[in-house]
Short mmCIF file of C-alpha atoms and ligand atoms in Angstrom, two decimals:
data_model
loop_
_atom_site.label_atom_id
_atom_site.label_comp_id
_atom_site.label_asym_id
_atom_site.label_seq_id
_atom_site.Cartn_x
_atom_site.Cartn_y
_atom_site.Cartn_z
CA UNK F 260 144.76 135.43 79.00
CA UNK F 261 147.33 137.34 81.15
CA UNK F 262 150.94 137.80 80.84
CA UNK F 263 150.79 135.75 84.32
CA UNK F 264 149.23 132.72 82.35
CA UNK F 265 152.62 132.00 80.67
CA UNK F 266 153.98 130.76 84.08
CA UNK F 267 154.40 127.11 84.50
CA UNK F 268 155.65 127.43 88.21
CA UNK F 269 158.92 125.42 86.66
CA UNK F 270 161.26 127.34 89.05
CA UNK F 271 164.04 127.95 86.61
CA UNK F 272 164.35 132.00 87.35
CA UNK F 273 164.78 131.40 91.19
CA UNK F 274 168.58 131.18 91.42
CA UNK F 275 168.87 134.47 88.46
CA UNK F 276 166.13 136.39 91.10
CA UNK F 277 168.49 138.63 93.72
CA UNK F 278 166.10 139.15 95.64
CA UNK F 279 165.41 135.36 96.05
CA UNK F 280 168.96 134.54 95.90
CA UNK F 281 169.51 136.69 99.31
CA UNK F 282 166.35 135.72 101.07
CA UNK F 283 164.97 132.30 99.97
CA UNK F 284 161.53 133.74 100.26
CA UNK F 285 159.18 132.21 97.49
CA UNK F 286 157.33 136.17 98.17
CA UNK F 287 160.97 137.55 97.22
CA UNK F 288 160.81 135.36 94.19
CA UNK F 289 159.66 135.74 90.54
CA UNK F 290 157.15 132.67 90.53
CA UNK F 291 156.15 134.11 93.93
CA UNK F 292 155.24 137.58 92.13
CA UNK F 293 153.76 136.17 89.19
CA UNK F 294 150.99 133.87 91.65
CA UNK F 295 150.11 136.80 93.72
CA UNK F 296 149.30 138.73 90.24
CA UNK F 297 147.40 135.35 89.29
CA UNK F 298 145.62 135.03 92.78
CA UNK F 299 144.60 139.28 92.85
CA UNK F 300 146.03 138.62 96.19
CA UNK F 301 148.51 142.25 97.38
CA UNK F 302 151.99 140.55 98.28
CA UNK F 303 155.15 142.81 99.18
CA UNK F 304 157.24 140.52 97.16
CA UNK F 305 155.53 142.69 94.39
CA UNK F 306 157.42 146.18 96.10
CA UNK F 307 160.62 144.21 96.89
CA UNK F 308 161.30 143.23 92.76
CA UNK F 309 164.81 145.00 91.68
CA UNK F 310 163.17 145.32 88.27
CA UNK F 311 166.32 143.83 86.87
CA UNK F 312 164.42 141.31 84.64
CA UNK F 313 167.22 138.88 85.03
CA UNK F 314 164.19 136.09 85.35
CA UNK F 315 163.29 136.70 81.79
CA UNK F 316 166.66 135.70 80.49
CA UNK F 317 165.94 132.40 82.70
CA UNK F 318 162.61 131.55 81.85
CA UNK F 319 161.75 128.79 79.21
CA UNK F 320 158.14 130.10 79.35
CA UNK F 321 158.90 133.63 77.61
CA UNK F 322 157.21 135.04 80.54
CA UNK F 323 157.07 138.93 80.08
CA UNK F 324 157.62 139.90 83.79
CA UNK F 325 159.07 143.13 82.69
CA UNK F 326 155.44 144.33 81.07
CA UNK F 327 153.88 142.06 83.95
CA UNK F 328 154.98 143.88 87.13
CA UNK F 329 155.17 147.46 85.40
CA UNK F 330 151.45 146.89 85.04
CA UNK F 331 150.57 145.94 88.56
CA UNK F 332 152.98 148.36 90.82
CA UNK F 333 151.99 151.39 91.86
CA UNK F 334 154.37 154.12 92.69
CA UNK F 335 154.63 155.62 96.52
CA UNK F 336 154.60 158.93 96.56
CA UNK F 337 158.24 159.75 97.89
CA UNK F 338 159.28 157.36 94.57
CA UNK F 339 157.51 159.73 92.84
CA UNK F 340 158.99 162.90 93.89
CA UNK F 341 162.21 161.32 93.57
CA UNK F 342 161.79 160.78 89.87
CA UNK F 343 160.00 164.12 89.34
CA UNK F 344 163.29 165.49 90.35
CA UNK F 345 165.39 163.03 88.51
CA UNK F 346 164.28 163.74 85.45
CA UNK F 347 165.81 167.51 85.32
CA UNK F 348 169.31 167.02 86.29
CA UNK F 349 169.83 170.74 87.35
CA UNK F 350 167.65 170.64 89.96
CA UNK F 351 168.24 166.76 91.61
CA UNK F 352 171.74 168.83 91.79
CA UNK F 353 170.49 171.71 93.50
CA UNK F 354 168.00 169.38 95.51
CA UNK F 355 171.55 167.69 96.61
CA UNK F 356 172.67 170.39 97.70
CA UNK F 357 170.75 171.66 99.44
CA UNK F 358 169.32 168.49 101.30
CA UNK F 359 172.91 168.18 102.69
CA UNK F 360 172.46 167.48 106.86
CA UNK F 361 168.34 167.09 106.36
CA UNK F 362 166.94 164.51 108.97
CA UNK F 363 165.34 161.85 107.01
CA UNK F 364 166.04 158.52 105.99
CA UNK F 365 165.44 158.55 102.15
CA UNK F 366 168.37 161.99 101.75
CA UNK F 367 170.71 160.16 104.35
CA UNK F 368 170.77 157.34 102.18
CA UNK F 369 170.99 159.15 99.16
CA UNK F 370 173.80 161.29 100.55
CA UNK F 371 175.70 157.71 101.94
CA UNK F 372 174.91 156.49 98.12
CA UNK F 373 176.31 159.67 96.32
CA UNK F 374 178.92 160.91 98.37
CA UNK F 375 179.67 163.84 95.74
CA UNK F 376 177.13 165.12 92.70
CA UNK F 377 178.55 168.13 90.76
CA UNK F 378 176.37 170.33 88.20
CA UNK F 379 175.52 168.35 84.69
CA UNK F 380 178.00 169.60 82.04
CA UNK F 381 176.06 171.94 79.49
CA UNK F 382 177.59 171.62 75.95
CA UNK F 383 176.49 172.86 72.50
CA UNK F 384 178.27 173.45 69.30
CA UNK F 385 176.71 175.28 66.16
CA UNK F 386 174.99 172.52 63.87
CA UNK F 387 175.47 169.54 66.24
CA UNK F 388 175.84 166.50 64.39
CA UNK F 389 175.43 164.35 67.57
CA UNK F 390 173.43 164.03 70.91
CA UNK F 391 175.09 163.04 73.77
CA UNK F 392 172.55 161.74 76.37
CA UNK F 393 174.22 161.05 79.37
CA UNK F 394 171.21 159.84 81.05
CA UNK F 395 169.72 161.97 84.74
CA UNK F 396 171.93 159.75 86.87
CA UNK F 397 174.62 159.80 85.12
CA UNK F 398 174.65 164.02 84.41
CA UNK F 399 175.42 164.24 87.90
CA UNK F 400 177.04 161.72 89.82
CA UNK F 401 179.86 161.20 86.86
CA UNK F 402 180.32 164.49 85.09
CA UNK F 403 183.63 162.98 84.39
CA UNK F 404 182.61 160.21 82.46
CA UNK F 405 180.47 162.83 81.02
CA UNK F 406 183.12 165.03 80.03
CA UNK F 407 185.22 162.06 78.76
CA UNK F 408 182.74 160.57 76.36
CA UNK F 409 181.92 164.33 74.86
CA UNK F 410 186.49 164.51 74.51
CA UNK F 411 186.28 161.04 72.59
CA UNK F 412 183.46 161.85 70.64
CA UNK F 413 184.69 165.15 69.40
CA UNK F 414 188.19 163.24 69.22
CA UNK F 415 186.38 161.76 65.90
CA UNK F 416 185.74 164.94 64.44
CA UNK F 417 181.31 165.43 65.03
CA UNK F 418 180.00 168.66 66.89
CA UNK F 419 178.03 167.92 69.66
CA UNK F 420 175.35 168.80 72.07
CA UNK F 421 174.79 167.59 75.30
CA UNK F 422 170.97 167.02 76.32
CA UNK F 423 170.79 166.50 79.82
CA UNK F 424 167.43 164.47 81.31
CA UNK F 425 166.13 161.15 81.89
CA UNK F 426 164.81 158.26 79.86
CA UNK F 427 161.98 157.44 82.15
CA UNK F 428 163.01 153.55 83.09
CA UNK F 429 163.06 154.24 86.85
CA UNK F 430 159.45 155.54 86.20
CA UNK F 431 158.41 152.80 84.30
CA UNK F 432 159.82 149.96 86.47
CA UNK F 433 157.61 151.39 89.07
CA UNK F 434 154.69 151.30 87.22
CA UNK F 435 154.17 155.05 86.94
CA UNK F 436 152.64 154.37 82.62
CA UNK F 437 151.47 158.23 82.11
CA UNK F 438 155.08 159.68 83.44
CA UNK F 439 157.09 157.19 81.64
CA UNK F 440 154.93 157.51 77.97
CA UNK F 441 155.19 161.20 78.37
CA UNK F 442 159.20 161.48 78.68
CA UNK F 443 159.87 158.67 75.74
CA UNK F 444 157.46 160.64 74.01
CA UNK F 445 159.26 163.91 74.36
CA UNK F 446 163.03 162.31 73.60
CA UNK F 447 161.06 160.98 70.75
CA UNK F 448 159.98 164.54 69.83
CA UNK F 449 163.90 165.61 70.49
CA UNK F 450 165.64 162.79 69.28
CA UNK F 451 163.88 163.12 65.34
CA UNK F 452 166.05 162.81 62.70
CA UNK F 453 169.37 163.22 64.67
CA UNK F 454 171.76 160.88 65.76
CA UNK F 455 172.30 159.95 69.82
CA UNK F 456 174.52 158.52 71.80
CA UNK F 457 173.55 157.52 75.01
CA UNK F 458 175.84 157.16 77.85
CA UNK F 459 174.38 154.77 80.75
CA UNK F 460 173.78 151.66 79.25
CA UNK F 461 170.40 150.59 81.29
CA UNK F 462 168.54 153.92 79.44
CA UNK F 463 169.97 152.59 76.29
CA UNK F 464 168.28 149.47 76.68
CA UNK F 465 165.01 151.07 77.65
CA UNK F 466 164.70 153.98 75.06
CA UNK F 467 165.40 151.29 72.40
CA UNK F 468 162.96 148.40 74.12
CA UNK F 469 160.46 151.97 73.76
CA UNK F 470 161.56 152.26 70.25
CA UNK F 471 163.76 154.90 70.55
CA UNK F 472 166.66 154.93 67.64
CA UNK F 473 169.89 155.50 69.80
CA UNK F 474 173.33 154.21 70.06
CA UNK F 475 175.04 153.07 73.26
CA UNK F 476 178.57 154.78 73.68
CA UNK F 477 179.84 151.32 72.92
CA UNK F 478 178.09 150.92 69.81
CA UNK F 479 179.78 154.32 68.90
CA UNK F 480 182.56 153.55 70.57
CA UNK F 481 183.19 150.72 68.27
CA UNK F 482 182.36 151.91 64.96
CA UNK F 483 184.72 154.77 65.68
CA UNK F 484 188.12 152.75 67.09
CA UNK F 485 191.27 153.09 65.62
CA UNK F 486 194.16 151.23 65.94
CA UNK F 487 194.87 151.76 69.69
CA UNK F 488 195.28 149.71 72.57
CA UNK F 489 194.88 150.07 76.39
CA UNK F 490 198.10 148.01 78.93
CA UNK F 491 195.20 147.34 81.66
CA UNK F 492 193.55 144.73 83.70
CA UNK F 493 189.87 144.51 84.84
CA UNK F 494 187.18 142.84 85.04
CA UNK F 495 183.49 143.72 83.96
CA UNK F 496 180.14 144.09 85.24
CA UNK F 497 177.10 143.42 82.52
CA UNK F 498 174.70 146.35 83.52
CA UNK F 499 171.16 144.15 83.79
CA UNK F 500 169.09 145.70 81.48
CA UNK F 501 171.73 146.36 78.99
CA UNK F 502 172.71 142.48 79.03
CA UNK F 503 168.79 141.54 78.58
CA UNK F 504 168.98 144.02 75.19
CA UNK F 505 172.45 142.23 74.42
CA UNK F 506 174.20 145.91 74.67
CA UNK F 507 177.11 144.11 76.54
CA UNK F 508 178.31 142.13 73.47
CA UNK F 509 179.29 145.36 71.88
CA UNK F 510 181.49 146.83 75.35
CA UNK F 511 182.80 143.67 75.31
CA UNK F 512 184.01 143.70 71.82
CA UNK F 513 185.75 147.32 72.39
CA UNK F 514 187.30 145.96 75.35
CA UNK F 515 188.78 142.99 73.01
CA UNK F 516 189.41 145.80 70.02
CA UNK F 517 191.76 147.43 72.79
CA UNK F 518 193.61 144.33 73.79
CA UNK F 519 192.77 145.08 77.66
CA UNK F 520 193.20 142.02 79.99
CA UNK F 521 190.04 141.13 81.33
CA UNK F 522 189.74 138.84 84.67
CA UNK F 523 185.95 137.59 84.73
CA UNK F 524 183.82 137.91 87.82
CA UNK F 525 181.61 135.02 88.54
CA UNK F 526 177.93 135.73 86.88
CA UNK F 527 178.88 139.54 85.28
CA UNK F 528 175.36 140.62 85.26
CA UNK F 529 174.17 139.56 88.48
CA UNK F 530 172.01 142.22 90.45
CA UNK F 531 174.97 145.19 91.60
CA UNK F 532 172.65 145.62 94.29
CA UNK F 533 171.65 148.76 92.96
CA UNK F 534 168.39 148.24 90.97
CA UNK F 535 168.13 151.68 89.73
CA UNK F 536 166.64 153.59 92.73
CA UNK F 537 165.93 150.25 94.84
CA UNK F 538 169.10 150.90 97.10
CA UNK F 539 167.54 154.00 98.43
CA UNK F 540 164.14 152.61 99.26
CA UNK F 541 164.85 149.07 100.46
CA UNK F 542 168.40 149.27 102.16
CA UNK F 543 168.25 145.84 103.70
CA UNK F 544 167.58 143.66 100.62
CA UNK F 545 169.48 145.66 98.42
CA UNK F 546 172.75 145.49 100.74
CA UNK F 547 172.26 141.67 100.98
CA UNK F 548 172.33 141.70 97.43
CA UNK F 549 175.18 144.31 97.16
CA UNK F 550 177.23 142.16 99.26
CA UNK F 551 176.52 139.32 97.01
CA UNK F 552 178.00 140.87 94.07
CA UNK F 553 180.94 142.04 96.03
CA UNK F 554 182.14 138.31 97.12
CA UNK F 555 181.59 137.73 93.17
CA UNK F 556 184.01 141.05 92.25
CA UNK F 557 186.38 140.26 95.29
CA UNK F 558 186.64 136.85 93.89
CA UNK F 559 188.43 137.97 90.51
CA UNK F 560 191.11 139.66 92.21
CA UNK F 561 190.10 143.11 90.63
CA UNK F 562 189.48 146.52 92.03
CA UNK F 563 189.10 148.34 88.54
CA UNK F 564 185.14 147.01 87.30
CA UNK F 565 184.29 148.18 83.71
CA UNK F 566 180.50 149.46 84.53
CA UNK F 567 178.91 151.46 82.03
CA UNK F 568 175.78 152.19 83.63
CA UNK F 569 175.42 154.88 86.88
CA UNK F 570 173.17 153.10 88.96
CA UNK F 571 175.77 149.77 89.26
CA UNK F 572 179.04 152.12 89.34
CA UNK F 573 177.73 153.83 92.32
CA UNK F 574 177.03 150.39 94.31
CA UNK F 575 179.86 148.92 92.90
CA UNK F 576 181.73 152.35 94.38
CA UNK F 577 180.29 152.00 97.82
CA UNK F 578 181.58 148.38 97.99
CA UNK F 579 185.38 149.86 97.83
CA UNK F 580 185.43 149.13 93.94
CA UNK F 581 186.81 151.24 91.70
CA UNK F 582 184.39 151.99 88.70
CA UNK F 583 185.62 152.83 85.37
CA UNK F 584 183.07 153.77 82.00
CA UNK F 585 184.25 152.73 78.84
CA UNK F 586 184.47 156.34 78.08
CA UNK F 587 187.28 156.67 81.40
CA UNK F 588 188.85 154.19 79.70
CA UNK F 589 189.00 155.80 76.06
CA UNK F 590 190.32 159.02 77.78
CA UNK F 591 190.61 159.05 81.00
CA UNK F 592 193.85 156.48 80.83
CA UNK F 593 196.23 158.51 82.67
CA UNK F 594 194.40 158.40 85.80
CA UNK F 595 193.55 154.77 86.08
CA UNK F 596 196.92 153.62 87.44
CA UNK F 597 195.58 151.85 90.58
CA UNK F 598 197.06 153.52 93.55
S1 SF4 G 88 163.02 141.44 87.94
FE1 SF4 G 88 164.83 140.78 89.10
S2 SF4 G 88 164.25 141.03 91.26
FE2 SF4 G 88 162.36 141.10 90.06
S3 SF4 G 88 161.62 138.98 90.06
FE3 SF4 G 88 162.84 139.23 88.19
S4 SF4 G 88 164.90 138.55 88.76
FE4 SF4 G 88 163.76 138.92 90.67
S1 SF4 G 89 158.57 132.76 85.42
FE1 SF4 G 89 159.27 131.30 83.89
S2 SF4 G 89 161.06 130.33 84.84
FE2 SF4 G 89 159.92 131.33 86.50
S3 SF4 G 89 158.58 129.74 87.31
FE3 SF4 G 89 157.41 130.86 85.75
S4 SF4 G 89 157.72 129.71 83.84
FE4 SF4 G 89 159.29 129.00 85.28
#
């Protein structure tokens, strides 16, 4: 029996599947996926899934669509090279660079995407007692938030070391099973015996699905809080992947510890539109479903979105929102006066 057998066609996951929500297309949808894998018929809904696994929170059926489509896609070449160069964050920065004004599609996107990247912060102190992972995306399109979660780490007293790369989810959601085995297995190799923070939420959620023993910044975050308290109002985006691994409970519970006002969006974890690297790749779906989440962010009266993954804070940031990590908040304070 296949994962696909689990399916009872109910329908429940259609209105949690972006890519349905925006197009109405049973081929967009998840029970339109899972038939094509049933039938051994090819169907592009199977290219056009965000990976965001918000069906499996939906479905009654425990489908496993996550393990399902990861099985059946196969990576496109230019995905691959993408995620080749992803996964060393000193050269997708030197790859930026240098792609600046190049004539093709995929960079112009990119470049409209990530309108700055800066070189990954390198950090090492003797004996670290921690390892920050900031994740590839994050390394270099937020060195900031980078910076700021190293300040409030060290704030607590550990030595640190900063290990730049990538957890291998963008590889896995498209299928790519020797790439993505071969980079757990190496942050496995790394990772022995130490203790990690990881910075983007979505990686958290996929090194520990992988079995990975790491703590989101929030988890640290709130095992380290003092007494203190932040005079702001936001609201807050639940990162997909993060939500399915119930990571969100614990940024929401440091957002409570620090008394900040929070005005909810409608649906937090709906799609950002950003699906890891889906918004390069498949611009019209994905700025359907971008649009979709803005109306939901516009709606709570809030420019300042609590986003602790990469991937959403960038679409969030090309929507005219205003992005903040947990670890901007912790200490970046002074510059989040909205102007
Ligand atoms: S993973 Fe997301 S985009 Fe893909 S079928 Fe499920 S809900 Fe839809
Ligand atoms: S995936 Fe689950 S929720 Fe969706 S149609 Fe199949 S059984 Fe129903």
């Amino acid at each position: 029996m296949g994962l696909e057998d689990a399916c009872v066609h109910c329908g429940f996951c259609l209105e949690a599947c972006p890519t349905y929500v925006v197009t109405r297309s049973e081929i967009h949808s998840p029970r339109g996926r899972i038939t094509s894998v049933r039938l051994g018929i090819s169907s592009e809904g199977i290219e056009t899934c965000m990976f965001c696994r918000r069906c499996e929170l939906a479905c009654p059926s425990g489908v496993e669509y996550g393990k399902l489509i990861h099985n059946v896609r196969e990576e496109s070449p230019v995905k691959k090279a993408l995620n080749v160069v992803m996964e060393r964050p000193q050269l997708a920065y030197r790859f930026f660079k240098s792609s600046e004004g190049l004539n093709s599609p995929v960079v112009r996107r990119i470049h409209e995407l990530i309108p700055r990247m800066e070189a990954p912060l390198e950090y090492r102190e003797e004996s670290p007692e921690i390892i920050l992972f900031p994740g590839c995306l994050m390394s270099v399109a937020f060195r900031r938030t980078v910076n700021n979660a190293l300040l409030f780490i060290k704030s607590r007293g550990y030595r640190v070391e900063i290990l730049n790369g990538c957890c291998g989810l963008s590889h896995y959601s498209e299928g790519d099973k020797v790439r993505s085995n071969a980079l757990i297995q190496q942050l496995r190799e790394r990772f022995k015996g130490r203790r990690v923070v990881s910075l983007s939420s979505n990686c958290s959620a996929h090194m520990r699905e992988m079995g990975l023993n790491v703590e989101d910044f929030s988890e640290f975050a709130l095992s380290e809080l003092r007494d203190e308290k932040r005079k702001l109002t936001i609201t807050i985006h639940d990162p997909c992947h993060a939500n399915l691994m119930g990571i969100t409970k614990s940024t929401r519970k440091v957002v409570e510890r620090l008394g900040i006002n929070v005005v909810e969006m409608d649906e937090p974890s709906f799609e950002c539109g950003a699906g890891g690297g889906y918004f390069i790749y498949h611009p019209e779906i994905a700025d359907r479903v971008m649009d979709v989440k803005a109306e939901k962010v516009k709606r709570s009266g809030q420019k300042l979105v609590l986003s602790t993954n990469p991937a959403c804070s960038l679409a969030l940031a090309f929507k005219g929102f205003r992005p903040l990590h947990l670890a901007d908040i912790l200490e970046g304070i002074e510059d989040l006066n909205p102007s």
